[in-house]
Amino acid sequence: MPVPIPRQRAIPAAESGQAQGAFSPGGPSGEATGGPAGAVPAPHAATTPVDSTTNLTLLVIEDDPAGSLSVPEMLDAAGKPIRIRTARNLTEAARLLTDDVHCILLDLALPAPGRAATESDDELTTLKHVLRLAPRHAVLALTASGDAERGAEAVRVGAQDYLFRDELDGRLLSRAIRYAVERKRSDKAERRLTESRLRAQENARLERGLLPTPLLEGSSLRFAARYRPGRSRALLGGDFYDTVRTPDGTVHAMIGDVCGHGPDEAALGVELRIAWRALTFAGLCGDELLSTLQQVLEHERENDEIFATLCTVDIAPDGRRAGLCLAGHPSPLVSRPGRPAELLPYENGGPALGLLPGARWPRQQVELGGEWSLMLYTDGLIEGHIGEGKERLGQDGMVDLVRRRLAQGLAGEELLRATVNEVRDLNGGELTDDVAVLLLDRTP
């Protein structure tokens, strides 16, 4: 069906901001231009953003065999002529639909591929085909005068707006094109925002589910932990920790750090933590356990440069002594009544997991006493800066900091919160590395 020449309304120049003229198809591509004769259209290479220097391009899909669609001259918001291309069918439209096309004007009376024009669902079938063909483009539906129901249905299916054939004029069509392009852009931005929000929610639920739940049923020890990932807006980093009680009454605690602090390191840290828990319940301890974890790391890491530090502690059922294994990890801090907090021995530690094949990790026996507090931590707690210089807090600074907080009577969650917050304040802002701190307390 030929698209009739729209009736031109008398529009004052001050209102329309346009000169009145005519389009004529030009060139074998079916493209027409307004404005000065012989204007050369922009090339159709890459997606052209819409700005003050860009001419809008409209692809008209209508079934006039002569392709003689003539409409009043249209200008965009910047006063530039809106370029016109015409396609007589959907096959030709697919060829003309290059990245510099901003909007499509579709005659809903155009038959869909493989269907007769008399079929009742022809109009929406054609529109759906165009929407599949051009998911990133704005689409205007052109329908018979007064057929608002069909136009509203076209919008519901996915068009940005609809227009009546015999009520079309230059001002209305140019404004509709601009609005449709902006509406499509807004819809895409909103969809990306929604998808990003949903991904963030899914990631947050996943990361919360991957954080450990201590299994200390039947133990008199008190547990507290603090976790702060180095990645912005993340819940989980490359640090990991866990605490479980085995049937013989021994409490096992572990804290580790995979080099780096991205999502891949976080995933590897979770794998190592779960493997540690399974191996611990299977009865492995000390060197045997760490040797097996190194095999897990070697099989799961992306490349041979990935390694992980680890500290494991197994506390005897009576709570008075413990076994300590260090794999390239800082030694825990222990505090006892009447004595200053101090680091446990670290001279006999072994290398980080994944560095040396066939390495060994000796298990040291340490005496804890009847009342104590044991703090395990990752190096993110001690590698923050002090002020604006290059000096770092270090283990000595961390020990002094904790001693002061203990002297203030802090314990448990309150002690960890105050310690991590002070380390962050000394750094002058958020720490770039992941921080994990685990605290076990035994009181009479």
PDB file of C-alpha atoms in Angstrom, residues 134-298:
ATOM      1  CA  ALA A 134      16.515  -4.240  14.760  1.00  0.00           C
ATOM      2  CA  PRO A 135      16.542  -4.731  18.561  1.00  0.00           C
ATOM      3  CA  ARG A 136      18.739  -1.639  19.128  1.00  0.00           C
ATOM      4  CA  HIS A 137      16.748   0.793  16.979  1.00  0.00           C
ATOM      5  CA  ALA A 138      13.782   2.989  17.813  1.00  0.00           C
ATOM      6  CA  VAL A 139      10.610   1.983  15.933  1.00  0.00           C
ATOM      7  CA  LEU A 140       7.596   4.119  15.024  1.00  0.00           C
ATOM      8  CA  ALA A 141       4.453   2.304  13.865  1.00  0.00           C
ATOM      9  CA  LEU A 142       2.335   3.882  11.110  1.00  0.00           C
ATOM     10  CA  THR A 143      -1.303   2.780  11.204  1.00  0.00           C
ATOM     11  CA  ALA A 144      -4.651   3.729   9.705  1.00  0.00           C
ATOM     12  CA  SER A 145      -6.322   6.887  10.912  1.00  0.00           C
ATOM     13  CA  GLY A 146      -8.382   6.324  14.056  1.00  0.00           C
ATOM     14  CA  ASP A 147      -6.975   2.838  14.693  1.00  0.00           C
ATOM     15  CA  ALA A 148      -5.660   3.764  18.137  1.00  0.00           C
ATOM     16  CA  GLU A 149      -6.203   0.239  19.439  1.00  0.00           C
ATOM     17  CA  ARG A 150      -3.805  -1.200  16.864  1.00  0.00           C
ATOM     18  CA  GLY A 151      -1.313   1.567  17.587  1.00  0.00           C
ATOM     19  CA  ALA A 152      -1.461   0.957  21.341  1.00  0.00           C
ATOM     20  CA  GLU A 153      -0.969  -2.752  20.727  1.00  0.00           C
ATOM     21  CA  ALA A 154       2.112  -1.944  18.623  1.00  0.00           C
ATOM     22  CA  VAL A 155       3.572   0.040  21.530  1.00  0.00           C
ATOM     23  CA  ARG A 156       2.796  -2.824  23.894  1.00  0.00           C
ATOM     24  CA  VAL A 157       4.659  -5.217  21.586  1.00  0.00           C
ATOM     25  CA  GLY A 158       7.752  -2.996  21.519  1.00  0.00           C
ATOM     26  CA  ALA A 159       7.368   0.080  19.296  1.00  0.00           C
ATOM     27  CA  GLN A 160       8.304   3.415  20.851  1.00  0.00           C
ATOM     28  CA  ASP A 161       5.221   5.220  19.504  1.00  0.00           C
ATOM     29  CA  TYR A 162       2.561   5.098  16.783  1.00  0.00           C
ATOM     30  CA  LEU A 163       1.318   7.647  14.239  1.00  0.00           C
ATOM     31  CA  PHE A 164      -1.791   7.924  12.064  1.00  0.00           C
ATOM     32  CA  ARG A 165      -1.144   8.050   8.321  1.00  0.00           C
ATOM     33  CA  ASP A 166      -3.424  10.963   7.428  1.00  0.00           C
ATOM     34  CA  GLU A 167      -2.525  13.081  10.454  1.00  0.00           C
ATOM     35  CA  LEU A 168       1.177  13.171   9.749  1.00  0.00           C
ATOM     36  CA  ASP A 169       3.069  16.385   9.116  1.00  0.00           C
ATOM     37  CA  GLY A 170       6.699  17.463   9.194  1.00  0.00           C
ATOM     38  CA  ARG A 171       6.676  18.831  12.724  1.00  0.00           C
ATOM     39  CA  LEU A 172       4.840  15.841  14.186  1.00  0.00           C
ATOM     40  CA  LEU A 173       7.019  13.278  12.442  1.00  0.00           C
ATOM     41  CA  SER A 174      10.350  14.979  13.246  1.00  0.00           C
ATOM     42  CA  ARG A 175       9.364  15.371  16.882  1.00  0.00           C
ATOM     43  CA  ALA A 176       8.162  11.763  17.042  1.00  0.00           C
ATOM     44  CA  ILE A 177      11.506  10.581  15.612  1.00  0.00           C
ATOM     45  CA  ARG A 178      13.499  12.531  18.193  1.00  0.00           C
ATOM     46  CA  TYR A 179      11.296  11.336  21.039  1.00  0.00           C
ATOM     47  CA  ALA A 180      11.431   7.730  19.844  1.00  0.00           C
ATOM     48  CA  VAL A 181      15.236   7.787  19.640  1.00  0.00           C
ATOM     49  CA  GLU A 182      15.550   9.267  23.134  1.00  0.00           C
ATOM     50  CA  ARG A 183      12.935   6.880  24.526  1.00  0.00           C
ATOM     51  CA  LYS A 184      14.787   3.907  23.048  1.00  0.00           C
ATOM     52  CA  ARG A 185      18.049   5.175  24.529  1.00  0.00           C
ATOM     53  CA  SER A 186      16.358   5.637  27.911  1.00  0.00           C
ATOM     54  CA  ASP A 187      14.815   2.163  27.730  1.00  0.00           C
ATOM     55  CA  LYS A 188      18.199   0.602  26.967  1.00  0.00           C
ATOM     56  CA  ALA A 189      19.862   2.502  29.815  1.00  0.00           C
ATOM     57  CA  GLU A 190      17.128   1.452  32.225  1.00  0.00           C
ATOM     58  CA  ARG A 191      17.385  -2.160  31.076  1.00  0.00           C
ATOM     59  CA  ARG A 192      21.166  -2.150  31.548  1.00  0.00           C
ATOM     60  CA  LEU A 193      20.718  -0.627  35.007  1.00  0.00           C
ATOM     61  CA  THR A 194      18.138  -3.256  35.932  1.00  0.00           C
ATOM     62  CA  GLU A 195      20.346  -6.074  34.643  1.00  0.00           C
ATOM     63  CA  SER A 196      23.332  -4.658  36.533  1.00  0.00           C
ATOM     64  CA  ARG A 197      21.269  -4.392  39.722  1.00  0.00           C
ATOM     65  CA  LEU A 198      20.020  -7.965  39.361  1.00  0.00           C
ATOM     66  CA  ARG A 199      23.564  -9.236  38.763  1.00  0.00           C
ATOM     67  CA  ALA A 200      24.771  -7.342  41.821  1.00  0.00           C
ATOM     68  CA  GLN A 201      21.969  -8.833  43.927  1.00  0.00           C
ATOM     69  CA  GLU A 202      22.731 -12.332  42.654  1.00  0.00           C
ATOM     70  CA  ASN A 203      26.445 -11.864  43.346  1.00  0.00           C
ATOM     71  CA  ALA A 204      25.705 -10.551  46.826  1.00  0.00           C
ATOM     72  CA  ARG A 205      23.493 -13.551  47.614  1.00  0.00           C
ATOM     73  CA  LEU A 206      26.156 -15.898  46.247  1.00  0.00           C
ATOM     74  CA  GLU A 207      28.953 -14.250  48.212  1.00  0.00           C
ATOM     75  CA  ARG A 208      26.930 -14.241  51.433  1.00  0.00           C
ATOM     76  CA  GLY A 209      26.265 -17.931  50.928  1.00  0.00           C
ATOM     77  CA  LEU A 210      29.975 -18.621  50.447  1.00  0.00           C
ATOM     78  CA  LEU A 211      31.032 -16.952  53.703  1.00  0.00           C
ATOM     79  CA  PRO A 212      31.644 -19.624  56.358  1.00  0.00           C
ATOM     80  CA  THR A 213      29.329 -20.580  59.213  1.00  0.00           C
ATOM     81  CA  PRO A 214      31.452 -21.700  62.206  1.00  0.00           C
ATOM     82  CA  LEU A 215      30.689 -25.212  63.440  1.00  0.00           C
ATOM     83  CA  LEU A 216      31.482 -24.956  67.169  1.00  0.00           C
ATOM     84  CA  GLU A 217      28.549 -26.763  68.752  1.00  0.00           C
ATOM     85  CA  GLY A 218      29.593 -28.162  72.128  1.00  0.00           C
ATOM     86  CA  SER A 219      32.636 -25.873  72.477  1.00  0.00           C
ATOM     87  CA  SER A 220      33.044 -23.295  75.247  1.00  0.00           C
ATOM     88  CA  LEU A 221      35.167 -21.079  73.025  1.00  0.00           C
ATOM     89  CA  ARG A 222      33.733 -17.762  71.840  1.00  0.00           C
ATOM     90  CA  PHE A 223      34.066 -16.911  68.152  1.00  0.00           C
ATOM     91  CA  ALA A 224      34.148 -13.556  66.337  1.00  0.00           C
ATOM     92  CA  ALA A 225      35.236 -12.560  62.827  1.00  0.00           C
ATOM     93  CA  ARG A 226      35.580  -9.452  60.696  1.00  0.00           C
ATOM     94  CA  TYR A 227      35.823  -9.412  56.911  1.00  0.00           C
ATOM     95  CA  ARG A 228      36.482  -6.489  54.565  1.00  0.00           C
ATOM     96  CA  PRO A 229      37.196  -7.243  50.866  1.00  0.00           C
ATOM     97  CA  GLY A 230      39.546  -4.990  48.943  1.00  0.00           C
ATOM     98  CA  ARG A 231      37.321  -4.956  45.828  1.00  0.00           C
ATOM     99  CA  SER A 232      34.906  -2.044  45.633  1.00  0.00           C
ATOM    100  CA  ARG A 233      31.263  -3.081  46.220  1.00  0.00           C
ATOM    101  CA  ALA A 234      32.259  -6.713  46.798  1.00  0.00           C
ATOM    102  CA  LEU A 235      31.410  -8.948  49.733  1.00  0.00           C
ATOM    103  CA  LEU A 236      34.049 -11.592  49.194  1.00  0.00           C
ATOM    104  CA  GLY A 237      37.759 -11.318  48.392  1.00  0.00           C
ATOM    105  CA  GLY A 238      40.797 -13.569  48.186  1.00  0.00           C
ATOM    106  CA  ASP A 239      41.004 -13.984  51.987  1.00  0.00           C
ATOM    107  CA  PHE A 240      39.232 -16.913  53.605  1.00  0.00           C
ATOM    108  CA  TYR A 241      38.765 -18.413  57.066  1.00  0.00           C
ATOM    109  CA  ASP A 242      36.865 -21.163  58.856  1.00  0.00           C
ATOM    110  CA  THR A 243      36.421 -22.757  62.284  1.00  0.00           C
ATOM    111  CA  VAL A 244      35.054 -26.213  63.113  1.00  0.00           C
ATOM    112  CA  ARG A 245      34.933 -28.618  66.064  1.00  0.00           C
ATOM    113  CA  THR A 246      35.602 -32.294  65.342  1.00  0.00           C
ATOM    114  CA  PRO A 247      33.910 -35.141  67.256  1.00  0.00           C
ATOM    115  CA  ASP A 248      36.933 -35.610  69.549  1.00  0.00           C
ATOM    116  CA  GLY A 249      36.401 -32.060  70.923  1.00  0.00           C
ATOM    117  CA  THR A 250      39.321 -30.423  69.094  1.00  0.00           C
ATOM    118  CA  VAL A 251      38.591 -26.957  67.703  1.00  0.00           C
ATOM    119  CA  HIS A 252      40.277 -26.274  64.366  1.00  0.00           C
ATOM    120  CA  ALA A 253      40.690 -22.728  63.032  1.00  0.00           C
ATOM    121  CA  MET A 254      42.157 -21.587  59.743  1.00  0.00           C
ATOM    122  CA  ILE A 255      42.780 -18.328  57.923  1.00  0.00           C
ATOM    123  CA  GLY A 256      44.330 -17.871  54.469  1.00  0.00           C
ATOM    124  CA  ASP A 257      45.017 -15.464  51.664  1.00  0.00           C
ATOM    125  CA  VAL A 258      45.150 -16.129  47.914  1.00  0.00           C
ATOM    126  CA  CYS A 259      47.505 -13.687  46.164  1.00  0.00           C
ATOM    127  CA  GLY A 260      45.415 -10.976  44.545  1.00  0.00           C
ATOM    128  CA  HIS A 261      41.949  -9.832  45.501  1.00  0.00           C
ATOM    129  CA  GLY A 262      39.692 -10.253  42.460  1.00  0.00           C
ATOM    130  CA  PRO A 263      36.734 -12.573  41.798  1.00  0.00           C
ATOM    131  CA  ASP A 264      38.969 -15.437  40.591  1.00  0.00           C
ATOM    132  CA  GLU A 265      41.003 -15.280  43.802  1.00  0.00           C
ATOM    133  CA  ALA A 266      37.790 -15.167  45.824  1.00  0.00           C
ATOM    134  CA  ALA A 267      36.534 -18.311  44.095  1.00  0.00           C
ATOM    135  CA  LEU A 268      39.831 -20.123  44.719  1.00  0.00           C
ATOM    136  CA  GLY A 269      39.765 -19.059  48.372  1.00  0.00           C
ATOM    137  CA  VAL A 270      36.301 -20.567  48.764  1.00  0.00           C
ATOM    138  CA  GLU A 271      37.502 -23.826  47.196  1.00  0.00           C
ATOM    139  CA  LEU A 272      40.440 -24.017  49.593  1.00  0.00           C
ATOM    140  CA  ARG A 273      38.252 -23.282  52.598  1.00  0.00           C
ATOM    141  CA  ILE A 274      35.735 -25.975  51.697  1.00  0.00           C
ATOM    142  CA  ALA A 275      38.563 -28.436  51.016  1.00  0.00           C
ATOM    143  CA  TRP A 276      40.110 -27.582  54.408  1.00  0.00           C
ATOM    144  CA  ARG A 277      36.824 -28.241  56.204  1.00  0.00           C
ATOM    145  CA  ALA A 278      36.313 -31.573  54.448  1.00  0.00           C
ATOM    146  CA  LEU A 279      39.894 -32.712  55.087  1.00  0.00           C
ATOM    147  CA  THR A 280      39.702 -31.638  58.737  1.00  0.00           C
ATOM    148  CA  PHE A 281      36.552 -33.668  59.334  1.00  0.00           C
ATOM    149  CA  ALA A 282      38.270 -36.557  57.561  1.00  0.00           C
ATOM    150  CA  GLY A 283      40.932 -36.491  60.282  1.00  0.00           C
ATOM    151  CA  LEU A 284      43.834 -34.794  58.472  1.00  0.00           C
ATOM    152  CA  CYS A 285      45.971 -32.312  60.377  1.00  0.00           C
ATOM    153  CA  GLY A 286      49.257 -30.437  60.135  1.00  0.00           C
ATOM    154  CA  ASP A 287      51.637 -31.309  57.306  1.00  0.00           C
ATOM    155  CA  GLU A 288      49.365 -33.970  55.806  1.00  0.00           C
ATOM    156  CA  LEU A 289      46.475 -31.544  55.553  1.00  0.00           C
ATOM    157  CA  LEU A 290      48.566 -28.715  54.061  1.00  0.00           C
ATOM    158  CA  SER A 291      50.216 -31.046  51.522  1.00  0.00           C
ATOM    159  CA  THR A 292      46.772 -32.090  50.313  1.00  0.00           C
ATOM    160  CA  LEU A 293      45.591 -28.467  50.145  1.00  0.00           C
ATOM    161  CA  GLN A 294      48.619 -27.649  48.016  1.00  0.00           C
ATOM    162  CA  GLN A 295      47.535 -30.337  45.548  1.00  0.00           C
ATOM    163  CA  VAL A 296      44.059 -28.789  45.436  1.00  0.00           C
ATOM    164  CA  LEU A 297      45.567 -25.358  44.790  1.00  0.00           C
ATOM    165  CA  GLU A 298      47.842 -26.647  42.029  1.00  0.00           C
TER     166      GLU A 298
END
